Coordinates of C-alpha atoms and ligand atoms in Angstrom, one line a residue:
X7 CA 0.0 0.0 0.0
X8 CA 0.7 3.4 -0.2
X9 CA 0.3 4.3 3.2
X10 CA 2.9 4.1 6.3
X11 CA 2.1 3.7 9.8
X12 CA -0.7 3.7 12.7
X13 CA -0.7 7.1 14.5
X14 CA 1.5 8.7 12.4
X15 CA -0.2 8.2 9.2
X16 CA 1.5 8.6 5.8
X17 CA 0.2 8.0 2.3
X18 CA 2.3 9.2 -0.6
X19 CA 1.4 9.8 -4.0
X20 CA 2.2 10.4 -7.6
X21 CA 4.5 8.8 -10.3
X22 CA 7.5 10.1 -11.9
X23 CA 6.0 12.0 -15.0
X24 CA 2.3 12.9 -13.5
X25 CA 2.0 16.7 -12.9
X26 CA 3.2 16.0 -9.0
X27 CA 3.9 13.7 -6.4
X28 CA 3.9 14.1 -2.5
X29 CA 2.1 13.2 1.3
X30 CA -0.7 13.4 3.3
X31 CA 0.4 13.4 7.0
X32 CA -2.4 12.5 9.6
X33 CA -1.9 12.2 13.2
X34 CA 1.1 14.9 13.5
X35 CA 0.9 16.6 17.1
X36 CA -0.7 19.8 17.2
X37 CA 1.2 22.9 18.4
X38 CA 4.6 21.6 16.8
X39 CA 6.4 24.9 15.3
X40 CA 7.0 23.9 11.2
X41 CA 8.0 25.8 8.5
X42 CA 8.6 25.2 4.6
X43 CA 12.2 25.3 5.7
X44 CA 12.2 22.2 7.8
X45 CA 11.0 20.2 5.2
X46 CA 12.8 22.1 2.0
X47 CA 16.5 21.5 3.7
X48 CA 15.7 17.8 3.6
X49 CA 14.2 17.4 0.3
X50 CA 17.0 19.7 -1.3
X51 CA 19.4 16.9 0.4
X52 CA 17.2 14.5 -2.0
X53 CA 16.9 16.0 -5.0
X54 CA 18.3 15.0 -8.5
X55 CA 21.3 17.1 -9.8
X56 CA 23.3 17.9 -6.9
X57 CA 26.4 17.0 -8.1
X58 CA 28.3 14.9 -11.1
X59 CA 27.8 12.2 -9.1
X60 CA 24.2 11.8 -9.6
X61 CA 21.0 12.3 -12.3
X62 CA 21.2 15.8 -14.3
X63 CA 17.1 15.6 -14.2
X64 CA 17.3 19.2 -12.9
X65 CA 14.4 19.5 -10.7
X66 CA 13.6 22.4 -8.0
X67 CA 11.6 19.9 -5.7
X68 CA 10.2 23.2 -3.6
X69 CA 7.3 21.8 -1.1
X70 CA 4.1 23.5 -1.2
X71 CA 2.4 23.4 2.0
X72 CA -1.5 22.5 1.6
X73 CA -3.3 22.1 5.3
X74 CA -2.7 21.4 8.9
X75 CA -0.7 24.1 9.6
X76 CA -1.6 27.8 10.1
X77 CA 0.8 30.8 11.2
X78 CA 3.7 28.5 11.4
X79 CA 1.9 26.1 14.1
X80 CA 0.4 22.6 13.3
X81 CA -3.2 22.1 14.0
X82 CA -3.0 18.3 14.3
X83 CA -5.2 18.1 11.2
X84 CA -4.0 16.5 8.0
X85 CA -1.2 18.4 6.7
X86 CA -0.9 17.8 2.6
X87 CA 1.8 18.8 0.7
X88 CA 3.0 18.4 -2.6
X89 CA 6.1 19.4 -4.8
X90 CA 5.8 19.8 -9.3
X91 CA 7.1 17.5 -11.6
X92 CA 9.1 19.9 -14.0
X93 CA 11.8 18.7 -16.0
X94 CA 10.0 15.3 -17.1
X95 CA 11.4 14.2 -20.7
X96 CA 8.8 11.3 -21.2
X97 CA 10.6 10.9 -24.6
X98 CA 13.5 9.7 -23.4
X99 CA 11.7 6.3 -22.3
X100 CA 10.5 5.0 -26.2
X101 CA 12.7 2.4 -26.2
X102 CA 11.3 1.1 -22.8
X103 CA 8.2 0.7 -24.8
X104 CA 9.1 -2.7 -26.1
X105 CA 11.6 -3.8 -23.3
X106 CA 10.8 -4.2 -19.9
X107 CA 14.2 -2.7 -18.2
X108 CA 16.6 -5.6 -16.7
X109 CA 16.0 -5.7 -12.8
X110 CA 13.6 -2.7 -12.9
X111 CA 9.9 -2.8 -12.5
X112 CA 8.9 -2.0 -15.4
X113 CA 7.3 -5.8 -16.0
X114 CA 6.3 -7.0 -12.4
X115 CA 4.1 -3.3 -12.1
X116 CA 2.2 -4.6 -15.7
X117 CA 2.1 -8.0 -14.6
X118 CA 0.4 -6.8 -11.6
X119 CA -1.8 -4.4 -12.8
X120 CA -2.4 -5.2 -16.4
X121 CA -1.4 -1.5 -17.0
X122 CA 1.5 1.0 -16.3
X123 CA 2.8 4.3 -16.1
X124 CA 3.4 5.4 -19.8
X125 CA 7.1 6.6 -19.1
X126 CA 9.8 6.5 -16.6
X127 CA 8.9 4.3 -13.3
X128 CA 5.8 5.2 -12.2
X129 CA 5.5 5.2 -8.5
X130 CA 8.5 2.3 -8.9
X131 CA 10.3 5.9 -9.5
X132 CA 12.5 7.5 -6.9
X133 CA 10.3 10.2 -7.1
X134 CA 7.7 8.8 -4.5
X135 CA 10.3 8.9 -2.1
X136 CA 9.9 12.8 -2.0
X137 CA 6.8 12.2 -0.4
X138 CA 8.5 10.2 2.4
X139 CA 11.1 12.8 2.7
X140 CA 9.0 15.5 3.3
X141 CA 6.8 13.6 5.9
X142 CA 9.9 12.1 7.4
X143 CA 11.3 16.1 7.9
X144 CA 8.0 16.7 10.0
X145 CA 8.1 13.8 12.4
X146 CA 12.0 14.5 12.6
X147 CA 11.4 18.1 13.8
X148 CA 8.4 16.7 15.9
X149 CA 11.3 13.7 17.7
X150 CA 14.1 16.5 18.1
X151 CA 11.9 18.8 19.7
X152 CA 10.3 16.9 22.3
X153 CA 12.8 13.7 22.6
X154 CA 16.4 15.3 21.4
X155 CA 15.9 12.2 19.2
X156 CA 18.9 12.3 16.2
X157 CA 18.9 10.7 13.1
X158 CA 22.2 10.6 11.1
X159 CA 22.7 8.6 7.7
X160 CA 25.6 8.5 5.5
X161 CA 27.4 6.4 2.6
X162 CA 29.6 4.0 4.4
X163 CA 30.5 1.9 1.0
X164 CA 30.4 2.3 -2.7
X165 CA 31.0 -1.0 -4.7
X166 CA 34.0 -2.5 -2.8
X167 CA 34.9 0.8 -1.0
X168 CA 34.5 0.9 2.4
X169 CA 34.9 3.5 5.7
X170 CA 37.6 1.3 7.6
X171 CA 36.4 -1.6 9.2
X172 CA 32.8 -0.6 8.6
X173 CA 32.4 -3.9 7.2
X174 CA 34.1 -7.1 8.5
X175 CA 37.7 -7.5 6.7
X176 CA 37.5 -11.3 5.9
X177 CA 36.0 -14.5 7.2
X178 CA 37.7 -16.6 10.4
X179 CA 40.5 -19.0 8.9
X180 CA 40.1 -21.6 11.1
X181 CA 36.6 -22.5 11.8
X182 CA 37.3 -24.0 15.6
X183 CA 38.8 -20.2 16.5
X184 CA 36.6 -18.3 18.4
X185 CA 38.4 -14.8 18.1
X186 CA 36.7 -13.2 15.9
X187 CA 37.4 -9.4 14.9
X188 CA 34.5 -7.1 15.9
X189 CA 32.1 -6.7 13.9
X190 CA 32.4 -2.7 13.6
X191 CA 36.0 -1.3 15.4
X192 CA 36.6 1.0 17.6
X193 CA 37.2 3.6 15.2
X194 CA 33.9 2.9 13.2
X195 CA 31.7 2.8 16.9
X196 CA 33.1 6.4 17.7
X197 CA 31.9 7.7 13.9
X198 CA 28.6 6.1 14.8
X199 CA 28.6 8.0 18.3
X200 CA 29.7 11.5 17.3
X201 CA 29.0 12.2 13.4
X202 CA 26.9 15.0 12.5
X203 CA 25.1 16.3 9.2
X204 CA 27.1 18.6 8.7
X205 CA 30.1 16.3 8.8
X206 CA 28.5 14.4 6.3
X207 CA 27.3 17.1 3.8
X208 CA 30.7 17.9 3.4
X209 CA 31.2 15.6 0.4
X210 CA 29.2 14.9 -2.5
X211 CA 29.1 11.4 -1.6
X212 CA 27.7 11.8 2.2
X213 CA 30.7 9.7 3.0
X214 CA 31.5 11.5 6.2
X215 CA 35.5 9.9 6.1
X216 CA 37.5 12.3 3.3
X217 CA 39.8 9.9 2.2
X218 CA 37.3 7.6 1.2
X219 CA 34.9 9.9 -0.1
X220 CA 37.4 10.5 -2.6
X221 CA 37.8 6.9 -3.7
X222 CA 34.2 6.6 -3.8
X223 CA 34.1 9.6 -6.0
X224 CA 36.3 8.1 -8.8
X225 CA 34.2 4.6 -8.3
X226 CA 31.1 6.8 -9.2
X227 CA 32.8 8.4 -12.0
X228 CA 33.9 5.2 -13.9
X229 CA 30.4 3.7 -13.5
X230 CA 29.2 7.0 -15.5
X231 CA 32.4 7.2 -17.8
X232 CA 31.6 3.4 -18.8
X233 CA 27.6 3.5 -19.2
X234 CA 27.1 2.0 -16.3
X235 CA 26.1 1.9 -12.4
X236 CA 27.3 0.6 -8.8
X237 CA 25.7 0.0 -5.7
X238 CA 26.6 0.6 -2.0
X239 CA 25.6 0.9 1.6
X240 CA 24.0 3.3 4.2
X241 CA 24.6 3.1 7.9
X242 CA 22.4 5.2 10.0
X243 CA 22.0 5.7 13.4
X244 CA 19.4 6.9 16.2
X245 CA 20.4 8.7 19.5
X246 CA 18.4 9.4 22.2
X247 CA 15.8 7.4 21.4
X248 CA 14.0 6.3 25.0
X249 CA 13.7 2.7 26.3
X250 CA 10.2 0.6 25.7
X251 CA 9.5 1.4 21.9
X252 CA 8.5 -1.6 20.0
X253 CA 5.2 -3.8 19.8
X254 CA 5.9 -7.4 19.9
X255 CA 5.6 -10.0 18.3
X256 CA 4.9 -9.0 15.0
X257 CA 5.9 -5.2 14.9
X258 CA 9.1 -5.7 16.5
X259 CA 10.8 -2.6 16.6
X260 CA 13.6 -4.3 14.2
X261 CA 11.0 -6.1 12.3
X262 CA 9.6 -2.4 11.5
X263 CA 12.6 -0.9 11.0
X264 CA 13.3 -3.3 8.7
X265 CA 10.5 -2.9 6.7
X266 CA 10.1 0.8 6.4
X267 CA 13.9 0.4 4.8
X268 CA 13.2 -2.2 2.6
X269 CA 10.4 -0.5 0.7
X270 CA 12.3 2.6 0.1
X271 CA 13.6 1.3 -4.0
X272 CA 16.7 -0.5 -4.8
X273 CA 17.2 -1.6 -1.1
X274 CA 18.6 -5.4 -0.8
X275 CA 19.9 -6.1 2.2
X276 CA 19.4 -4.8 6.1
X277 CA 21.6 -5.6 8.7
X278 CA 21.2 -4.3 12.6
X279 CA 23.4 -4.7 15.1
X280 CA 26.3 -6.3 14.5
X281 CA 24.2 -7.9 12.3
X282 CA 25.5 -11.3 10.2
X283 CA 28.9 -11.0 11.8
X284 CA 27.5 -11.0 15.0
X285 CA 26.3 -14.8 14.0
X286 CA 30.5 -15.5 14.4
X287 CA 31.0 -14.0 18.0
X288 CA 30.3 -16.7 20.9
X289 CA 27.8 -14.8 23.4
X290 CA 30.3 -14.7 26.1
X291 CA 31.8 -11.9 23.6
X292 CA 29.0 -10.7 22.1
X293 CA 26.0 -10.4 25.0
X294 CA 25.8 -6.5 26.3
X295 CA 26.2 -6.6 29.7
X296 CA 24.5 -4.1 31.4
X297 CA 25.7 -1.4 33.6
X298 CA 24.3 0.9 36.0
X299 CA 24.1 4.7 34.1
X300 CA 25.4 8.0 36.0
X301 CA 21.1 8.5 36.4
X302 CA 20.7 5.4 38.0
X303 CA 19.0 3.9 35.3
X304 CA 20.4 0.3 33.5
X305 CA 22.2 0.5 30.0
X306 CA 24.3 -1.8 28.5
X307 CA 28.5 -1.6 28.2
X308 CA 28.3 -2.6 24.9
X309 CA 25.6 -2.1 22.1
X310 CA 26.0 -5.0 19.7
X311 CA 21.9 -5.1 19.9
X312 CA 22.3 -2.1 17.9
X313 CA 19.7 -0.2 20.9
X314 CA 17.0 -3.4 20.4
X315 CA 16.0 -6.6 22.5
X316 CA 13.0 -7.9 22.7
X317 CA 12.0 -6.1 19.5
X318 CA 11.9 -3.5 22.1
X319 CA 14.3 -0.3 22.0
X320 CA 16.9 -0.4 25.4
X321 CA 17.7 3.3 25.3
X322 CA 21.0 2.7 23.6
X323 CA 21.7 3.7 20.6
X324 CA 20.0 2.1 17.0
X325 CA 22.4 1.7 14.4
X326 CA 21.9 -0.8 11.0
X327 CA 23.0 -0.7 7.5
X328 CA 21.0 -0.5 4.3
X329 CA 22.6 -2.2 1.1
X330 CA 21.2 -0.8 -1.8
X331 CA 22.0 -2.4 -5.4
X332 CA 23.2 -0.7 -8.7
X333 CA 20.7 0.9 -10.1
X334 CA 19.0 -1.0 -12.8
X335 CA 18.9 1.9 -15.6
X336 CA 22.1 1.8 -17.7
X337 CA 23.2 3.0 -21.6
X338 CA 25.9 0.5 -22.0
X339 CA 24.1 -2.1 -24.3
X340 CA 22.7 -5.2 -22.5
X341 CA 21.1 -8.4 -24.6
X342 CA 17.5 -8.6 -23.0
X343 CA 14.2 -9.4 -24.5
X344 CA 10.8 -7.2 -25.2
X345 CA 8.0 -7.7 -23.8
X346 CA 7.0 -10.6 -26.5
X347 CA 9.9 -12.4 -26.1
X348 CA 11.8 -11.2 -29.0
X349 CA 15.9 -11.1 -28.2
X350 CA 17.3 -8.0 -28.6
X351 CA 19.5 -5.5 -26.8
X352 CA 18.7 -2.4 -24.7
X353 CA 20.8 0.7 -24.3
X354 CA 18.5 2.4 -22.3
X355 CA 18.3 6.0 -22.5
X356 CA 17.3 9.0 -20.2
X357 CA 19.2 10.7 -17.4
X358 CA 19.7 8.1 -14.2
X359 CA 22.0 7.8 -11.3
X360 CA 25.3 6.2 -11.6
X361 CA 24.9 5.2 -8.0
X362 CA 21.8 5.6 -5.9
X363 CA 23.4 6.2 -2.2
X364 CA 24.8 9.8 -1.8
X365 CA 20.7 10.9 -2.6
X366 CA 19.3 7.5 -0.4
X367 CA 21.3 9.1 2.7
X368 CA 17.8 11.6 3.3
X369 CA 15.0 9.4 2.2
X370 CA 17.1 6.5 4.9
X371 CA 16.4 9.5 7.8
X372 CA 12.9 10.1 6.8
X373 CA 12.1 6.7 7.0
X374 CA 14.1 6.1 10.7
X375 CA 12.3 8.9 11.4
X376 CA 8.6 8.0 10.8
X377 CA 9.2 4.3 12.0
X378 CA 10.5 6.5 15.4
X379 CA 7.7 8.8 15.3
X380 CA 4.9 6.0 15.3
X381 CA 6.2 3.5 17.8
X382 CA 6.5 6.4 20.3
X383 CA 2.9 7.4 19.4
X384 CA 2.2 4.2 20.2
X385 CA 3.9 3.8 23.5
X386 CA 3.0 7.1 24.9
X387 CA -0.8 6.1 24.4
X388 CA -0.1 2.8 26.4
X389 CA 1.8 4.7 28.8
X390 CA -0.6 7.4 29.1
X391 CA -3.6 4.8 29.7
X392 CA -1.7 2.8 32.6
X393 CA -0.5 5.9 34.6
X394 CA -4.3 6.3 34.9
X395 CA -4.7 3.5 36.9
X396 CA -3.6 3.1 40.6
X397 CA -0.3 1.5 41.6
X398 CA 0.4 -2.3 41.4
X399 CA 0.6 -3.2 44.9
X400 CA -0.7 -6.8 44.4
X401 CA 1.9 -8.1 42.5
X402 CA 5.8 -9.6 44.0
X403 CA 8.4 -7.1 43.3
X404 CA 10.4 -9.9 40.9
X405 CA 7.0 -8.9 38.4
X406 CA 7.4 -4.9 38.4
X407 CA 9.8 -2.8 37.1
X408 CA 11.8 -1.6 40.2
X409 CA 10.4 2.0 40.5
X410 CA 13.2 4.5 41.9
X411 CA 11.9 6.4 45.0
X412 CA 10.7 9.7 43.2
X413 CA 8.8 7.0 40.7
X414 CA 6.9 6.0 44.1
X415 CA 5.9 9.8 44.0
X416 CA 4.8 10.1 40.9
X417 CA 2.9 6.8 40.7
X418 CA 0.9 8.0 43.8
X419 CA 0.3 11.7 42.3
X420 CA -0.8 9.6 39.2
X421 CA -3.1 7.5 40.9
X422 CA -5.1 10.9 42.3
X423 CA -8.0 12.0 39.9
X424 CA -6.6 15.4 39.3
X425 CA -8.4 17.6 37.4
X426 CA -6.3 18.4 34.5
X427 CA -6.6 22.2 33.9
X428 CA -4.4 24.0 35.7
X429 CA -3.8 21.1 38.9
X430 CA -1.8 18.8 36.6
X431 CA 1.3 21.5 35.5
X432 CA 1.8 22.6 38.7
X433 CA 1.6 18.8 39.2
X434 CA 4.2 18.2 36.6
X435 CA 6.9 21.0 37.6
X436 CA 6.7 19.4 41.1
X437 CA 7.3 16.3 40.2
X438 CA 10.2 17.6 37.6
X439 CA 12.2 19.0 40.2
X440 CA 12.1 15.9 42.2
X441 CA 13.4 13.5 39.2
X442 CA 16.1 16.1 39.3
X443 CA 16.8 15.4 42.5
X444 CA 16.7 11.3 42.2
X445 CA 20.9 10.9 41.8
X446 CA 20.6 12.4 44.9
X447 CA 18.3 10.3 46.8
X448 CA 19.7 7.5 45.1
X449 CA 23.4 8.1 46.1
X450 CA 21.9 8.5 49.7
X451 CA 20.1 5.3 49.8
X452 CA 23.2 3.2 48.3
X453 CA 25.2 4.4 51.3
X454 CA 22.8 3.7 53.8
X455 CA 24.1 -0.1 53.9
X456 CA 27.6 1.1 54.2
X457 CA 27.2 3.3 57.2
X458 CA 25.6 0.6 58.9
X459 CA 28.4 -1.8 57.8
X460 CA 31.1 0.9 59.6
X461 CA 29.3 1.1 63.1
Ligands
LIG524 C1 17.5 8.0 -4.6 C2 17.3 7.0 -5.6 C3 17.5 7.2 -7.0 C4 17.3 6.2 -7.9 N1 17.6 6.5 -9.2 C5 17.5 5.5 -10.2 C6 17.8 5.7 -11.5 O1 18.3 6.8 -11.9 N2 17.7 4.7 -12.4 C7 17.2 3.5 -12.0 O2 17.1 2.6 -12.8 N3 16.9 3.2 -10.7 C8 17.0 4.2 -9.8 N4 16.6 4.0 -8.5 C9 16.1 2.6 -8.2 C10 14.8 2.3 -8.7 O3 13.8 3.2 -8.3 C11 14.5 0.8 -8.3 O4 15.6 0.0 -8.5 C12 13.3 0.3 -9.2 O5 12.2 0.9 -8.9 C13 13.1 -1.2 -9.0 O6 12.8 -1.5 -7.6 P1 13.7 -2.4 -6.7 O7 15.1 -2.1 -7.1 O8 13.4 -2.0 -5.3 O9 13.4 -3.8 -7.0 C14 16.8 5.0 -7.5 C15 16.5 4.7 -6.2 C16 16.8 5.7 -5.2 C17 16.5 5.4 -3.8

């Protein structure tokens, strides 16, 4: 279907040569502060003819704002938006009139539905994904705002180039030895932790590491010089996203993640975690032990979990990688056959990418981002609807989450039918200042036993 998510709701539309494509958004939070900018920076990250090392299909890709927002402010109605096709050479597709393009979609979309686009991909097209971007811009303003949630994608691999020990090197010589080099290194693990956007934007490839961006740059140029195309990978990651998202046992928060990245086109392989590697690694090396944080809370010393267990985010951070093929359109001549079997060959024409991943890098954000976006929806209603009820008291303590003292507080101020006017702010500053506090009370309580253990 066309449409992504429960409570944050997204359905986009249009093909590649119709007059224009874009989203409807429903279930964004009213009162977030949005503006054409917040979406524009992202889709102008997406768009075609950025650089040599992508299409020339010049387009402008500026978002026109439809509803569900007025004077800057969403009104938690449906917000539509849409952007113009304008550069759309439908021409340049004739010879695609006979041949269905090698590992395209041109012949499982009229298998399918006995009809297709005239030109170009249809919604197979990249172009939907402008729609996603857009949509994945609001619920990424929506995360930073109210979580500090970060989402950061960039090209770790083109063809057989990689950032350093992004990937794992070789496979174990000897199958009986257990030592097993990590699955990401060191070095990799502190990209993962500190790289920004703006570390990444600094090279036409999104390759945030300069000396490979350069080699990844001449890979690009040689698919282009010689007709042809390359694939490679994304690695994103999520900080700060909180503990509990996640509905098992079908939505698993990896089992959507998963899915939301393999629809976006060209995709092939997802990997989280340390992720096939990790299959190597006996789990006395490769369990995360967990560790008490400076806020008293449990994380983990390591994160090969990539931030999931359970299907359910830990509060570490999410990090996976996105292996997207070469794309399928190329001029260098390849034998084929048309759509009624005759044996031919194809040099297809039109203006395509040499390699898909420098552009993917946004639509890979958008689509962490919405994936994000709903599961928190989602947990903040259960959330909401529990802390209405009264306190489990009934229960042994091995069956509850160990609640820290100022939890106690605010599970009893929760279980108080407070009118919610003006009672429950006052309620909620109150009880702020007292999770500030908690380090404290909790550094008081763990010496408790050792003042009794020196009288
Ligand atoms: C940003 C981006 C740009 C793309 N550009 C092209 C392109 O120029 N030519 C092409 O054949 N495929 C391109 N693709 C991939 C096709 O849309 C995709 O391969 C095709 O729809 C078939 O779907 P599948 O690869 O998911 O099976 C692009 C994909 C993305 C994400």
């Amino acid at each position: 279907m066309s449409t992504y998510g429960h409570l944050f709701r997204v359905t986009t539309f249009g093909e590649s040569h119709c007059a224009s494509v874009g989203a409807i958004i429903d279930g964004c939070p009213p009162g977030l502060t949005l503006s054409p900018e917040d979406i524009q920076i992202q889709l102008d990250r997406r768009r075609p003819g950025q650089s040599d090392l992508t299409t020339p299909r010049n387009e402008k890709d500026r978002v026109h704002l439809q509803s569900g927002l007025e004077l800057g402010v969403t009104l938690g109605t449906p917000i539509a938006l849409l952007v113009k096709n304008e550069d759309q050479r439908p021409h340049d597709y004739s010879e695609t009139d006979s041949y269905p393009r090698p590992s395209h979609a041109d012949y499982t979309y009229l298998e399918k539905y006995g009809v297709k686009a005239s030109s170009g991909g249809g919604r197979s097209s990249a172009r939907e994904t402008i729609g996603r971007v857009a949509a994945g811009a609001i619920a990424e303003k929506y995360l930073k705002t109210a979580f500090g949630i970060e989402v950061i994608a960039f090209v770790s691999s083109v063809g057989k180039i990689n950032i350093p020990s992004s990937v794992p090197s070789s496979l174990p010589s000897n199958e009986d030895d257990d030592e097993v080099e990590d699955a990401l290194s060191e070095e990799f693990r502190n990209l993962l932790a500190t790289v920004t956007r703006e570390q990444v934007d600094q090279h036409p490839t999104r390759c945030p590491h300069p000396e490979t961006a350069e080699r990844m740059t001449k890979r690009i140029i040689r698919a282009k010089d010689t007709s042809d195309s390359i694939g490679g990978i994304v690695t994103c990651v999520i900080r700060n996203v909180p503990s509990g998202l996640g509905e098992p046992c079908f939505d698993k928060f990896e089992a959507t993640l998963a899915h939301a990245m393999l629809s976006i086109p060209a995709t092939k392989a997802f990997e989280i975690g340390s992720g096939f590697r990790g299959t190597q690694v006996p789990g006395s090396k490769h369990n995360d032990a967990f560790v008490r944080r400076d806020d008293g809370r449990l994380g983990t010393k390591t994160n090969w979990s990539g931030g999931v267990q359970g299907g359910i985010t830990n509060g570490e951070d999410i990090y996976f990688r996105l292996g997207f093929k070469s794309p399928a359109t190329i001029s260098q001549a390849q034998d084929t056959a048309q759509y009624d079997g005759t044996p031919g060959s194809l040099a297809a024409r039109g203006r395509h990418d040499p390699c898909v991943v420098p552009r993917a890098v946004p639509i890979v954000e958008a689509m962490a981002s919405l994936v994000v976006m709903d599961q928190l929806l989602i947990q903040n209603a259960r959330k909401t609807a529990a802390s209405l009820l009264p306190p489990i008291t009934t229960l042994p303590p091995t069956m509850v989450m160990p609640v820290l003292t100022v939890d106690f507080l605010f599970l009893f101020a929760s279980a108080f039918p407070i009118a919610p006017s003006f009672a429950v702010p006052a309620v909620d500053f109150f009880l702020s200042i007292l999770f500030l506090l908690e380090p404290l009370v909790l550094l008081t309580a763990s010496l408790i036993p050792f003042a009794f253990h020196v009288c």
